[in-house]
XYZ file of C-alpha atoms in Angstrom:
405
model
C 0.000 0.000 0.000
C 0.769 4.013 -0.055
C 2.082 5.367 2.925
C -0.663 8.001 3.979
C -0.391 11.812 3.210
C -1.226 14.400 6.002
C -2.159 17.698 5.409
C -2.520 20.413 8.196
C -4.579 23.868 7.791
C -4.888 26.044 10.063
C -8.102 27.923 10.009
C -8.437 31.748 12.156
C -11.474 32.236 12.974
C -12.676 36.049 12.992
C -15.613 38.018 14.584
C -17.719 39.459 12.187
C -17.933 43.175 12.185
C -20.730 44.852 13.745
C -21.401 48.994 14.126
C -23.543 49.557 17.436
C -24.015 52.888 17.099
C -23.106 55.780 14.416
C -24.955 59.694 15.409
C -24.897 62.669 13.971
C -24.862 65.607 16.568
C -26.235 68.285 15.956
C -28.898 66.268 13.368
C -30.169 70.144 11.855
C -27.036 71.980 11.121
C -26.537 76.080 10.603
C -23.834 77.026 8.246
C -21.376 79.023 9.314
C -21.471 77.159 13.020
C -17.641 76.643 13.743
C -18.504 73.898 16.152
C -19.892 71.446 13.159
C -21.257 68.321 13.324
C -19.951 65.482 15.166
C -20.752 62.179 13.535
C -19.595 59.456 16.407
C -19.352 55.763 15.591
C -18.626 52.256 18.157
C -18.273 48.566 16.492
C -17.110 45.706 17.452
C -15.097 43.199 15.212
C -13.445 45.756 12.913
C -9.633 46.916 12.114
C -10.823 49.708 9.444
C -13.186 52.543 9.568
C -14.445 54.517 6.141
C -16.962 57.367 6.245
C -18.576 58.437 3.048
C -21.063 60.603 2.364
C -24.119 58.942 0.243
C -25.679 59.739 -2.801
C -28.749 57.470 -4.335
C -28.314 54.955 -1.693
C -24.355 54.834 -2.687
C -20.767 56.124 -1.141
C -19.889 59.006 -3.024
C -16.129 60.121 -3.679
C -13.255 59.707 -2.142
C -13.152 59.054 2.241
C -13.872 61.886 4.567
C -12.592 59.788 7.566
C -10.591 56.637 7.202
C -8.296 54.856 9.628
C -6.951 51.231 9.960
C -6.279 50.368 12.714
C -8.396 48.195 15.532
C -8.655 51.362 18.125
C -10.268 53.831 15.525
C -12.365 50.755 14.035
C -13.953 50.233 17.959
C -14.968 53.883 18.585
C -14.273 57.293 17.464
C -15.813 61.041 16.359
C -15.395 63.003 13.370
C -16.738 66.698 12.770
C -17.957 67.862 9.732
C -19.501 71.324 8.267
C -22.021 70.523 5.864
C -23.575 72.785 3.585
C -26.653 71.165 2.112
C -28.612 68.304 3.717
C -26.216 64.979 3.524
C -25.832 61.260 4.497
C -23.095 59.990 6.165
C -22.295 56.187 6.171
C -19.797 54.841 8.364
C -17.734 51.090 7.038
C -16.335 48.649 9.370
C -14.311 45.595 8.002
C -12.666 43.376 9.871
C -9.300 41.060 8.325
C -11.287 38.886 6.396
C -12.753 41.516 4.332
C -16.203 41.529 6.231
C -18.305 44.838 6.610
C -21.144 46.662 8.027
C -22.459 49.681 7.692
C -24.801 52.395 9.161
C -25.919 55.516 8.183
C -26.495 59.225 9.533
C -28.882 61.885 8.251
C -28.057 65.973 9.219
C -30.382 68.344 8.245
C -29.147 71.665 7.203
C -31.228 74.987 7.826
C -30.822 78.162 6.686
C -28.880 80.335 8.898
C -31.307 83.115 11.192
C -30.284 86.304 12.693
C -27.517 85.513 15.148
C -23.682 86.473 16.104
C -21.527 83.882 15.574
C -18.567 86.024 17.350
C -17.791 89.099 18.473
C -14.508 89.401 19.798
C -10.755 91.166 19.792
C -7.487 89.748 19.866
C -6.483 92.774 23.103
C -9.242 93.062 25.496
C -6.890 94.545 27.710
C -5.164 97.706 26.993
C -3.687 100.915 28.177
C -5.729 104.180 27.765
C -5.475 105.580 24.762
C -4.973 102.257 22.249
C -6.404 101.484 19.029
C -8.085 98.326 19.490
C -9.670 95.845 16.708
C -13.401 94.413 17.470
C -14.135 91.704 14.994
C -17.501 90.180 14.515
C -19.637 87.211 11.956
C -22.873 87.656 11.723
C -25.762 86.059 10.139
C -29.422 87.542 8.827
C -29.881 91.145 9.356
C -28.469 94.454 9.676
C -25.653 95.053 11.623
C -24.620 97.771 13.780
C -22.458 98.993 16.637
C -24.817 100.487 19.517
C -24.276 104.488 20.131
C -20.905 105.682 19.111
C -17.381 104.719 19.170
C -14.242 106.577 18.828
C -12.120 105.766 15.494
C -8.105 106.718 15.265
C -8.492 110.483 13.904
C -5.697 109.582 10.944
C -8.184 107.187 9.633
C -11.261 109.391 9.929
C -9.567 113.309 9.572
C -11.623 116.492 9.980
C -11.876 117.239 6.270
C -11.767 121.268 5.331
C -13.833 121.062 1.719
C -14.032 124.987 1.834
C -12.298 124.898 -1.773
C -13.781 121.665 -2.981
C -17.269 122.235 -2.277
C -20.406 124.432 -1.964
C -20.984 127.378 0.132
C -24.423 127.151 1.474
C -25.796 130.396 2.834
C -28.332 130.175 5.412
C -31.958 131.946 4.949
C -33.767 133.313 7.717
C -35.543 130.566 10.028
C -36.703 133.103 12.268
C -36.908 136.838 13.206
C -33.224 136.494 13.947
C -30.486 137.163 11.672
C -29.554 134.047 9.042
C -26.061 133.423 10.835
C -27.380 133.351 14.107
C -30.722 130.767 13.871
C -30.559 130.150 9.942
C -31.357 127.109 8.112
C -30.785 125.524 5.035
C -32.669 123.681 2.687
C -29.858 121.561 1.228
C -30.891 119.089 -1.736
C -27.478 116.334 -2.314
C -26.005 117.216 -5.935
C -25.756 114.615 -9.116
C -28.709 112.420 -7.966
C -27.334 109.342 -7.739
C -26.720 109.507 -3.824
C -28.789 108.796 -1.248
C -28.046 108.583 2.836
C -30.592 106.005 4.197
C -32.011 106.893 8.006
C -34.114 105.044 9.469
C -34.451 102.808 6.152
C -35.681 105.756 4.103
C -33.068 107.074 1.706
C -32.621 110.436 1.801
C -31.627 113.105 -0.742
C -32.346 115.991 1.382
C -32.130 117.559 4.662
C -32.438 120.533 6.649
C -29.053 121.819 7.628
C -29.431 124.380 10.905
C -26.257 126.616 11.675
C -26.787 125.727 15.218
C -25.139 122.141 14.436
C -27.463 119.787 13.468
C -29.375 118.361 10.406
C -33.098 117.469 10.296
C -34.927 114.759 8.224
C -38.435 116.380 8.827
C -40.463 118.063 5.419
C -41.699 120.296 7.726
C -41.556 124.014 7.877
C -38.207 124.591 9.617
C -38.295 125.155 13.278
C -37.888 128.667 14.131
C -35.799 129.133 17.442
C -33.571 126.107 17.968
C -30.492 127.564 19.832
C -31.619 125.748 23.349
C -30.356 122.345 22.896
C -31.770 119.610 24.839
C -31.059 115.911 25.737
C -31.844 113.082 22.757
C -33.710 111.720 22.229
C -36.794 114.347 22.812
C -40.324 113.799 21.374
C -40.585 117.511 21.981
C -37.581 118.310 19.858
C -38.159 115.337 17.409
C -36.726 117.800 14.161
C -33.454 117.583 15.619
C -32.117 114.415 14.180
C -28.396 114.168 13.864
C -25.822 116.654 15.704
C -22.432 117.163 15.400
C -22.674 120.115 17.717
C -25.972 121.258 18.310
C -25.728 124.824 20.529
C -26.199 128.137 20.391
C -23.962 129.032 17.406
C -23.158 131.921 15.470
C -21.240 132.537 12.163
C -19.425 135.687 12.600
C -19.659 137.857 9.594
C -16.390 139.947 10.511
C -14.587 136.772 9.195
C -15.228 136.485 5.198
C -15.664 133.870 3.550
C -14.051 131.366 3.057
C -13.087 131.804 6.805
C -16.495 131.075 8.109
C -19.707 129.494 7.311
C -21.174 125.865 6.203
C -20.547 124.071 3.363
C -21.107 120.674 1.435
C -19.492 118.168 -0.766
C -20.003 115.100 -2.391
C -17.695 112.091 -2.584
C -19.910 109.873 -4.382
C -16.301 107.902 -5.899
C -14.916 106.487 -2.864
C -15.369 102.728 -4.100
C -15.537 101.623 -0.320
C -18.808 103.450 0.927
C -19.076 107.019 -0.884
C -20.422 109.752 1.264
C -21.739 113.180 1.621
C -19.429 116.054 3.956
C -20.942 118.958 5.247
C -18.731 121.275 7.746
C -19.716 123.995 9.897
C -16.092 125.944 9.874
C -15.179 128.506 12.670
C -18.438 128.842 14.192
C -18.836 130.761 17.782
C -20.951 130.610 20.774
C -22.361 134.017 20.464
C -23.012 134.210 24.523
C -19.355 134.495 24.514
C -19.200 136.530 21.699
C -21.993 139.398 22.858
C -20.293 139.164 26.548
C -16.403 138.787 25.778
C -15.753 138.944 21.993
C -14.773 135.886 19.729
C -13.474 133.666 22.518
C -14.428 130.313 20.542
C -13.494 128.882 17.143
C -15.136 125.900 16.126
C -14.940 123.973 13.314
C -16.334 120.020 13.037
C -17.702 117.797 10.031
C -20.705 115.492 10.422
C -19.624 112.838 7.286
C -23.054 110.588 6.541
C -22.163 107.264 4.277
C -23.844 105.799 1.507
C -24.340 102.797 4.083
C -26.047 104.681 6.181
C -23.353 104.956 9.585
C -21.902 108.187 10.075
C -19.543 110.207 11.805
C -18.921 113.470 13.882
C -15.217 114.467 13.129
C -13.894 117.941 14.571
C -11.032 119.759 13.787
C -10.029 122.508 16.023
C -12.528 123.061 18.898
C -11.276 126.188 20.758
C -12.466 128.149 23.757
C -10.298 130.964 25.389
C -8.674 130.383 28.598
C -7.829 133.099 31.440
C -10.347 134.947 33.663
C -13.568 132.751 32.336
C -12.322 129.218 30.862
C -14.618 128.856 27.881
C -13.030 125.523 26.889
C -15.751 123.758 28.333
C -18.240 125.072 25.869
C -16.293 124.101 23.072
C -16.027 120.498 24.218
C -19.677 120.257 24.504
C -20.899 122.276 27.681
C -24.501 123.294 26.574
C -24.336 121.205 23.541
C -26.303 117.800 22.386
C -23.833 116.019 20.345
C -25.719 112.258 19.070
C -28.609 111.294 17.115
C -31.639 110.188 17.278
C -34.887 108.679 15.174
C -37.566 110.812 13.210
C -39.931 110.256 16.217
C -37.339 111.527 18.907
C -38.254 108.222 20.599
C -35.056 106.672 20.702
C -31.338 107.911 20.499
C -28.197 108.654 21.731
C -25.938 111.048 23.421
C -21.715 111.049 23.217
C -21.855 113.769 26.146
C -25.328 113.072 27.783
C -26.748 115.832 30.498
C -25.037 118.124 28.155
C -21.610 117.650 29.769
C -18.369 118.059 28.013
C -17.004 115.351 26.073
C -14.370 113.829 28.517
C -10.708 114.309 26.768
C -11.964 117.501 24.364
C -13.219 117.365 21.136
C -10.252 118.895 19.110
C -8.461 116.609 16.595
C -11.326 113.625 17.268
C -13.395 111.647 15.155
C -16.880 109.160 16.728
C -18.567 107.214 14.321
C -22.273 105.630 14.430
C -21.688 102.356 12.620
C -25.386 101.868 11.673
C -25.022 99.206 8.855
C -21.937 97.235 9.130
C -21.040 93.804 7.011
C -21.926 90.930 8.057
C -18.534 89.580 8.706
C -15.840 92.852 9.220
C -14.213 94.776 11.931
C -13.687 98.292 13.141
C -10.567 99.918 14.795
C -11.337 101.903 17.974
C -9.915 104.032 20.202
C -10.113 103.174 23.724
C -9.301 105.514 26.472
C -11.433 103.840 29.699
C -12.902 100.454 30.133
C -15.680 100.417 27.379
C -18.439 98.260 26.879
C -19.079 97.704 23.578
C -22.493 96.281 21.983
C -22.822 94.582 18.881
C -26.741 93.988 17.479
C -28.077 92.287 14.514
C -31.255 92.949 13.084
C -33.938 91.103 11.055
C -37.026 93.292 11.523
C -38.271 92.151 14.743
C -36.475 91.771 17.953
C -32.533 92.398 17.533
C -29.776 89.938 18.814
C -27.004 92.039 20.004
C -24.060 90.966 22.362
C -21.309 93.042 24.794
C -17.620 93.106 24.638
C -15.353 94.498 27.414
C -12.590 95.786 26.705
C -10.008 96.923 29.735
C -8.258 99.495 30.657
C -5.441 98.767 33.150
């Protein structure tokens, strides 16, 4: 006979891969979230792990997540950011080429009004700094509450004397023009418009007691008593630079004194309109001591609607009655406020004088900001600052701190 013939096999048996659990957190996603989703698997049985997204009931493209090795196969999280509604599907395989597979649904909604940050890289300073606030935003207008100081070199006092229009004041009352005069001022070349309280406007009342009105009415007659905004008794007073008892003195000619406008309708980042009241005078000081103020500020109103107050040289005389005071904003309303004089806001409120001067300074109203941007400020105290997005009905907003050690 043959001797017999042995053969020996070995045979591994393997455990075939199951996945216990695969989730999607959140399931409804909002673009623009940085957290994501996290899709989190756990299997047993596996030394790989695929995910895929799924299209018609297939795997789609190359891996978002893959890893081979027993660990990641037994439990693990990956985030994603997706921007339309998608399926994930996670793969387990163990050595023998064995899978199994589950699958994850996220939802994707459009994003609402929110503020995704709002933030600077220095939230503590020393007075005086020029500090960055950045912000993302989603669904709505956007807009910095009040006013905030910007760096003067970025935002100058502009003198437009030579570049732009003289506008001479009529008679608004039984008082001479340069004293309580007003002027019906109609923007030039048409194709500007400053929007205020979402109504573009083309037009305004321009009063040489430092401040511009919105309101087709007849103009108001006496306004050199300024009061605290906002005011539903002095609702025509809408924005002021300087609103006081101002006077243009006619012993300085022009182009020495008076108001004027131009138009900078080219700027390709957010054209605007410049009016400046130039070496005005508190004529209480005038009448009791001679010309023992010199004023001279801009109010700057943007095609996107914010706007700024920016002064050049705000004087008062010193010695045996310190007028300085009046020139920073004793008896003066410097702010803003809406059509109705229901809401507003004042940079020197009881009428107080603007802490620091006003000389050389520029505050801006940033009433319709980007949705994602930033804005260098200048930061002299520890300031609050308020970011608020609206959609129409009730705004988000959120506060920053930023220190002043």
């Amino acid at each position: 006979g043959k001797d017999p013939v042995e053969a020996t096999r070995t045979l591994e048996v393997v455990e075939l891969p199951e996945v216990t659990s695969f989730t999607a957190t959140p399931s409804t996603y909002t673009p623009g979230d940085p957290a994501g989703v996290v899709l989190e698997w756990a299997s047993t049985g596996g030394v790989s792990v695929t995910i895929h997204t799924v299209v018609g009931g297939s795997v789609s493209g190359a891996p978002l997540f893959e890893d081979s090795t027993p660990a990641a196969a037994a439990s693990g999280t990956h985030v994603v950011f997706p921007a339309a509604a998608t399926t994930y599907r996670v793969t387990v395989k163990n050595a023998a080429g064995d899978e199994d597979t589950a699958d994850a649904q996220v939802q994707v909604q459009a994003p609402g009004t929110g503020i995704i940050d709002f933030s600077t890289q220095t939230p503590t300073v020393t007075a005086g700094s020029v500090v960055t606030l950045d912000w993302n935003t989603t669904g709505g207008t956007v807009y910095l509450e009040g006013m905030v100081e910007v760096p003067a070199a970025n935002a100058p006092f502009l003198d437009v004397r030579t570049m732009g229009l003289q506008l001479l004041p009529n008679a608004c009352s039984t008082a001479s023009p340069l004293d309580e005069g007003c002027i019906e001022f109609s923007i030039p070349g048409g194709n500007f418009a400053f929007p205020y309280e979402g109504v573009p406007r083309t037009s305004a009342r321009i009063y040489v007691n430092g401040f511009v009105s919105f309101d087709p009415g007849p103009g108001v007659f006496e306004t050199f008593d300024p009061v605290g905004l906002p005011s539903t008794t002095d609702s025509y007073a809408h924005i002021a630079p300087f609103w006081s008892d101002l006077y243009i003195d006619s012993a300085w000619a022009w182009p020495e004194t008076g108001i004027f406008g131009a138009l900078n309708d080219l700027d390709p980042v957010d054209p605007h309109i410049i009016l400046q009241w130039n070496r005005t005078i508190d004529p209480l000081i005038l009448f009791l001591e001679g010309d023992a103020t010199d004023m001279s500020f801009n109010l700057v109103a943007f095609e996107s609607g914010s706007f700024e107050f920016r002064y050049g040289t705000m004087w008062g005389e010193s010695g045996i009655a310190d007028r300085q005071p009046r020139a920073d904003g004793e008896h003066a309303s410097i702010g803003y406020q809406n059509t109705s004089g229901t809401e507003g806001f004042m940079l020197n409120p009881g009428l107080t004088p603007v802490p620091g001067g006003l000389s050389n300074r520029t505050f801006r109203a940033e009433r319709n900001a980007p949705p994602v941007g930033s804005l260098d400020v200048v930061v002299r105290q520890t300031t609050t600052f308020e970011l608020c997005v609206d959609d129409g009905t009730t705004p988000v907003c959120q506060t920053l701190t930023v220190t002043v050690n």
